[in-house]
């Protein structure tokens, strides 16, 4: 697991390129709320939009989740804990006025970027 990239993944870079091409400027890998020890992949601070790019395996994508047969209890617990933490993060940021966008690694970067752009424009 330590060999897995946690930042600047291919999916994340592709999304950031599309966001930049759409004219959006943002910060990367920032804590939206200092008191919450969770870092968003892309942050639009002035309009309070936080974007998280989630891997299908690690975050249990509803379309692509697979449950490994080896060490099954460990992996199910790990993935369910990640899901629970994601929900908790969304709730904590929403309580502080932030809008959260979750982008799955299988999503088309351009359509995800457009979704983010629309939310950013709506909150301006």
XYZ file of N, CA and C in Angstrom:
372
model
N 0.817 -1.198 0.000
C 0.000 0.000 0.000
C 0.854 1.252 0.000
N 2.023 1.190 0.614
C 2.869 2.380 0.698
C 3.399 2.796 -0.671
N 3.361 1.896 -1.637
C 3.834 2.212 -2.988
C 2.774 2.921 -3.830
N 1.532 2.954 -3.336
C 0.453 3.613 -4.057
C 0.586 5.126 -3.912
N 0.518 5.824 -5.031
C 0.576 7.285 -4.984
C -0.689 7.830 -4.332
N -0.517 8.783 -3.447
C -1.682 9.383 -2.815
C -1.951 10.783 -3.368
N -1.014 11.309 -4.128
C -1.207 12.627 -4.738
C -0.587 12.633 -6.123
N -1.096 13.545 -6.940
C -0.628 13.682 -8.319
C -0.758 12.386 -9.114
N -1.867 11.696 -8.938
C -2.135 10.495 -9.721
C -2.496 10.902 -11.143
N -2.492 9.960 -12.049
C -2.839 10.257 -13.442
C -4.224 10.859 -13.579
N -5.173 10.310 -12.843
C -6.551 10.811 -12.885
C -6.620 12.239 -12.363
N -5.902 12.487 -11.295
C -5.897 13.824 -10.693
C -5.267 14.847 -11.642
N -4.153 14.491 -12.255
C -3.475 15.390 -13.197
C -4.385 15.683 -14.387
N -5.042 14.645 -14.915
C -5.950 14.833 -16.054
C -7.083 15.791 -15.693
N -7.648 15.640 -14.497
C -8.717 16.539 -14.054
C -8.199 17.965 -13.929
N -7.038 18.128 -13.326
C -6.486 19.475 -13.153
C -6.200 20.136 -14.490
N -5.722 19.376 -15.470
C -5.483 19.943 -16.806
C -6.781 20.442 -17.430
N -7.841 19.653 -17.279
C -9.139 20.064 -17.835
C -9.693 21.284 -17.099
N -9.542 21.330 -15.782
C -9.999 22.494 -15.024
C -9.253 23.747 -15.465
N -7.956 23.608 -15.657
C -7.143 24.755 -16.091
C -7.555 25.195 -17.488
N -7.808 24.236 -18.374
C -8.229 24.562 -19.746
C -9.580 25.283 -19.760
N -10.406 25.010 -18.756
C -11.707 25.685 -18.654
C -11.578 27.069 -18.017
N -10.354 27.469 -17.695
C -10.117 28.804 -17.158
C -10.177 28.901 -15.649
N -10.237 27.776 -14.972
C -10.322 27.793 -13.516
C -8.930 27.779 -12.902
N -8.789 28.497 -11.795
C -7.545 28.502 -11.041
C -7.849 28.004 -9.638
N -6.945 27.247 -9.081
C -7.227 26.513 -7.857
C -5.940 26.248 -7.091
N -6.081 25.706 -5.919
C -4.952 25.238 -5.106
C -5.028 23.716 -5.059
N -3.887 23.075 -4.903
C -3.879 21.619 -4.834
C -3.391 21.149 -3.470
N -3.982 20.055 -3.034
C -3.605 19.380 -1.786
C -3.562 20.334 -0.601
N -4.728 20.876 -0.297
C -4.888 21.795 0.831
C -5.985 21.278 1.747
N -5.885 21.685 2.986
C -6.969 21.424 3.927
C -8.001 22.528 3.758
N -9.202 22.188 3.375
C -10.225 23.235 3.258
C -10.526 23.885 4.610
N -10.576 23.076 5.657
C -10.846 23.566 7.005
C -9.669 23.128 7.869
N -8.995 24.089 8.452
C -7.782 23.770 9.225
C -8.026 22.763 10.345
N -9.176 22.854 10.992
C -9.468 21.979 12.125
C -9.739 20.533 11.696
N -10.015 20.329 10.416
C -10.291 18.986 9.901
C -9.030 18.477 9.215
N -8.464 17.417 9.734
C -7.193 16.912 9.218
C -7.390 16.071 7.962
N -8.034 16.651 6.967
C -8.256 15.971 5.695
C -7.913 16.946 4.579
N -7.219 16.454 3.591
C -6.711 17.290 2.511
C -7.483 17.016 1.223
N -7.994 18.072 0.602
C -8.682 17.922 -0.680
C -7.647 17.946 -1.800
N -7.976 17.294 -2.908
C -7.051 17.250 -4.036
C -7.017 18.579 -4.786
N -8.159 19.220 -4.910
C -8.267 20.525 -5.576
C -9.185 21.391 -4.713
N -8.756 22.630 -4.462
C -9.523 23.518 -3.581
C -9.748 24.861 -4.267
N -10.994 25.295 -4.255
C -11.377 26.631 -4.713
C -11.801 27.390 -3.458
N -10.827 28.011 -2.802
C -11.036 28.622 -1.503
C -12.091 29.708 -1.435
N -12.035 30.711 -2.309
C -12.990 31.814 -2.186
C -14.457 31.394 -2.290
N -14.733 30.331 -3.051
C -16.123 29.899 -3.208
C -16.427 28.638 -2.389
N -15.451 28.174 -1.633
C -15.596 27.022 -0.752
C -16.073 25.765 -1.488
N -15.273 25.358 -2.474
C -15.520 24.100 -3.181
C -14.274 23.233 -3.028
N -14.459 22.009 -2.545
C -13.360 21.060 -2.367
C -13.618 19.851 -3.266
N -12.593 19.456 -4.022
C -12.715 18.335 -4.947
C -11.800 17.207 -4.478
N -12.376 16.016 -4.391
C -11.626 14.825 -4.027
C -11.658 13.858 -5.203
N -10.505 13.352 -5.601
C -10.418 12.352 -6.661
C -10.224 11.005 -5.968
N -11.221 10.135 -6.085
C -11.216 8.863 -5.370
C -10.942 7.693 -6.302
N -10.074 6.805 -5.860
C -9.796 5.579 -6.602
C -10.922 4.583 -6.401
N -11.287 3.889 -7.465
C -12.412 2.949 -7.399
C -12.171 1.845 -6.370
N -10.981 1.287 -6.323
C -10.706 0.216 -5.363
C -10.657 0.753 -3.941
N -9.868 1.772 -3.716
C -9.600 2.253 -2.355
C -10.807 2.863 -1.679
N -11.720 3.435 -2.457
C -12.875 4.111 -1.864
C -14.184 3.375 -2.137
N -14.105 2.173 -2.710
C -15.290 1.346 -2.888
C -16.310 1.915 -3.847
N -15.874 2.225 -5.056
C -16.780 2.748 -6.084
C -17.983 1.810 -6.254
N -19.199 2.356 -6.250
C -20.379 1.497 -6.385
C -20.409 0.724 -7.705
N -19.764 1.251 -8.742
C -19.752 0.560 -10.032
C -18.645 -0.482 -10.139
N -17.509 -0.225 -9.500
C -16.338 -1.063 -9.729
C -15.747 -1.721 -8.490
N -16.422 -1.636 -7.361
C -15.840 -2.197 -6.146
C -15.629 -3.705 -6.320
N -14.466 -4.154 -5.910
C -14.168 -5.586 -5.897
C -13.718 -5.937 -4.495
N -14.099 -7.089 -4.070
C -13.728 -7.538 -2.735
C -12.707 -8.653 -2.896
N -11.448 -8.370 -2.567
C -10.403 -9.379 -2.711
C -10.714 -10.633 -1.884
N -10.306 -11.765 -2.423
C -10.537 -13.026 -1.723
C -9.429 -13.294 -0.703
N -8.209 -12.866 -1.013
C -7.115 -13.020 -0.053
C -7.223 -11.935 1.006
N -7.155 -12.353 2.264
C -7.223 -11.418 3.388
C -8.506 -10.576 3.311
N -9.595 -11.249 2.994
C -10.876 -10.582 2.708
C -11.365 -9.686 3.841
N -11.255 -10.148 5.071
C -11.745 -9.345 6.198
C -10.982 -8.032 6.322
N -9.665 -8.095 6.154
C -8.846 -6.886 6.227
C -9.267 -5.885 5.158
N -9.383 -6.358 3.909
C -9.685 -5.439 2.808
C -11.090 -4.868 2.905
N -12.055 -5.677 3.304
C -13.421 -5.153 3.452
C -13.441 -4.079 4.538
N -12.765 -4.344 5.647
C -12.689 -3.363 6.728
C -11.997 -2.090 6.259
N -10.908 -2.236 5.541
C -10.143 -1.080 5.033
C -11.007 -0.215 4.119
N -11.664 -0.828 3.168
C -12.474 -0.078 2.198
C -13.690 0.547 2.878
N -14.333 -0.186 3.770
C -15.488 0.367 4.492
C -15.067 1.531 5.390
N -13.880 1.445 5.987
C -13.368 2.554 6.803
C -13.132 3.781 5.932
N -12.579 3.577 4.740
C -12.370 4.692 3.812
C -13.699 5.339 3.435
N -14.703 4.515 3.149
C -16.027 5.049 2.805
C -16.601 5.873 3.955
N -16.471 5.334 5.150
C -16.979 6.027 6.335
C -16.258 7.360 6.536
N -14.951 7.372 6.368
C -14.174 8.606 6.516
C -14.581 9.622 5.440
N -14.841 9.150 4.220
C -15.290 10.052 3.147
C -16.614 10.718 3.519
N -17.544 9.939 4.031
C -18.843 10.512 4.444
C -18.654 11.518 5.582
N -17.785 11.185 6.520
C -17.507 12.079 7.639
C -16.875 13.385 7.146
N -15.945 13.273 6.212
C -15.303 14.460 5.635
C -16.337 15.346 4.949
N -17.201 14.731 4.140
C -18.240 15.486 3.436
C -19.122 16.237 4.432
N -19.494 15.556 5.517
C -20.362 16.168 6.523
C -19.662 17.329 7.220
N -18.415 17.125 7.631
C -17.680 18.176 8.336
C -17.465 19.399 7.455
N -17.143 19.189 6.195
C -16.955 20.334 5.299
C -18.279 21.039 5.024
N -19.343 20.273 4.840
C -20.664 20.880 4.610
C -21.092 21.712 5.815
N -20.799 21.225 7.008
C -21.140 21.971 8.224
C -20.418 23.321 8.268
N -19.272 23.408 7.595
C -18.502 24.657 7.566
C -18.784 25.478 6.293
N -19.791 25.062 5.519
C -20.186 25.839 4.351
C -19.507 25.456 3.044
N -18.784 24.348 3.024
C -18.086 23.914 1.819
C -18.961 22.974 0.997
N -18.805 23.057 -0.311
C -19.427 22.087 -1.218
C -18.341 21.085 -1.593
N -18.681 19.814 -1.552
C -17.717 18.760 -1.848
C -18.098 18.074 -3.154
N -17.110 17.898 -4.021
C -17.297 17.156 -5.266
C -16.395 15.937 -5.192
N -16.963 14.768 -5.408
C -16.196 13.518 -5.442
C -16.134 13.059 -6.890
N -14.921 12.868 -7.372
C -14.698 12.414 -8.744
C -14.080 11.025 -8.678
N -14.702 10.051 -9.327
C -14.162 8.693 -9.360
C -13.105 8.591 -10.448
N -12.137 7.716 -10.250
C -11.040 7.586 -11.198
C -11.508 7.142 -12.581
N -12.665 6.491 -12.679
C -13.144 6.021 -13.982
C -13.904 7.105 -14.755
N -14.188 8.224 -14.119
C -14.955 9.292 -14.784
C -14.127 9.982 -15.853
N -14.813 10.461 -16.865
C -14.165 11.249 -17.911
C -13.709 12.576 -17.296
N -12.422 12.913 -17.434
C -11.914 14.142 -16.807
C -12.629 15.411 -17.281
N -12.984 15.483 -18.556
C -13.639 16.686 -19.064
C -15.035 16.851 -18.467
N -15.806 15.770 -18.406
C -17.158 15.899 -17.834
C -17.083 16.200 -16.336
N -16.110 15.620 -15.643
C -15.937 15.920 -14.218
C -15.529 17.382 -14.037
N -14.637 17.873 -14.893
C -14.198 19.267 -14.811
C -15.368 20.215 -15.077
N -16.213 19.863 -16.007
C -17.392 20.703 -16.287
C -18.334 20.743 -15.088
N -18.489 19.600 -14.432
C -19.327 19.538 -13.228
C -18.767 20.453 -12.151
N -17.453 20.420 -11.972
C -16.801 21.287 -10.986
C -16.960 22.750 -11.392
N -16.713 23.058 -12.676
C -16.838 24.436 -13.165
C -18.227 24.983 -12.902
N -19.254 24.173 -13.161
C -20.634 24.624 -12.960
C -20.896 24.937 -11.483
N -20.381 24.104 -10.598
C -20.577 24.359 -9.170
C -19.827 25.606 -8.722
N -18.612 25.778 -9.195
C -17.820 26.975 -8.845
C -18.541 28.229 -9.339
N -19.047 28.189 -10.576
C -19.752 29.353 -11.134
C -21.028 29.644 -10.343
N -21.709 28.599 -9.927
C -22.954 28.762 -9.158
C -22.680 29.416 -7.804
N -21.546 29.128 -7.203
C -21.240 29.645 -5.863
C -20.563 31.010 -5.893
N -20.239 31.532 -7.068
C -19.614 32.867 -7.158
C -20.630 33.963 -6.945
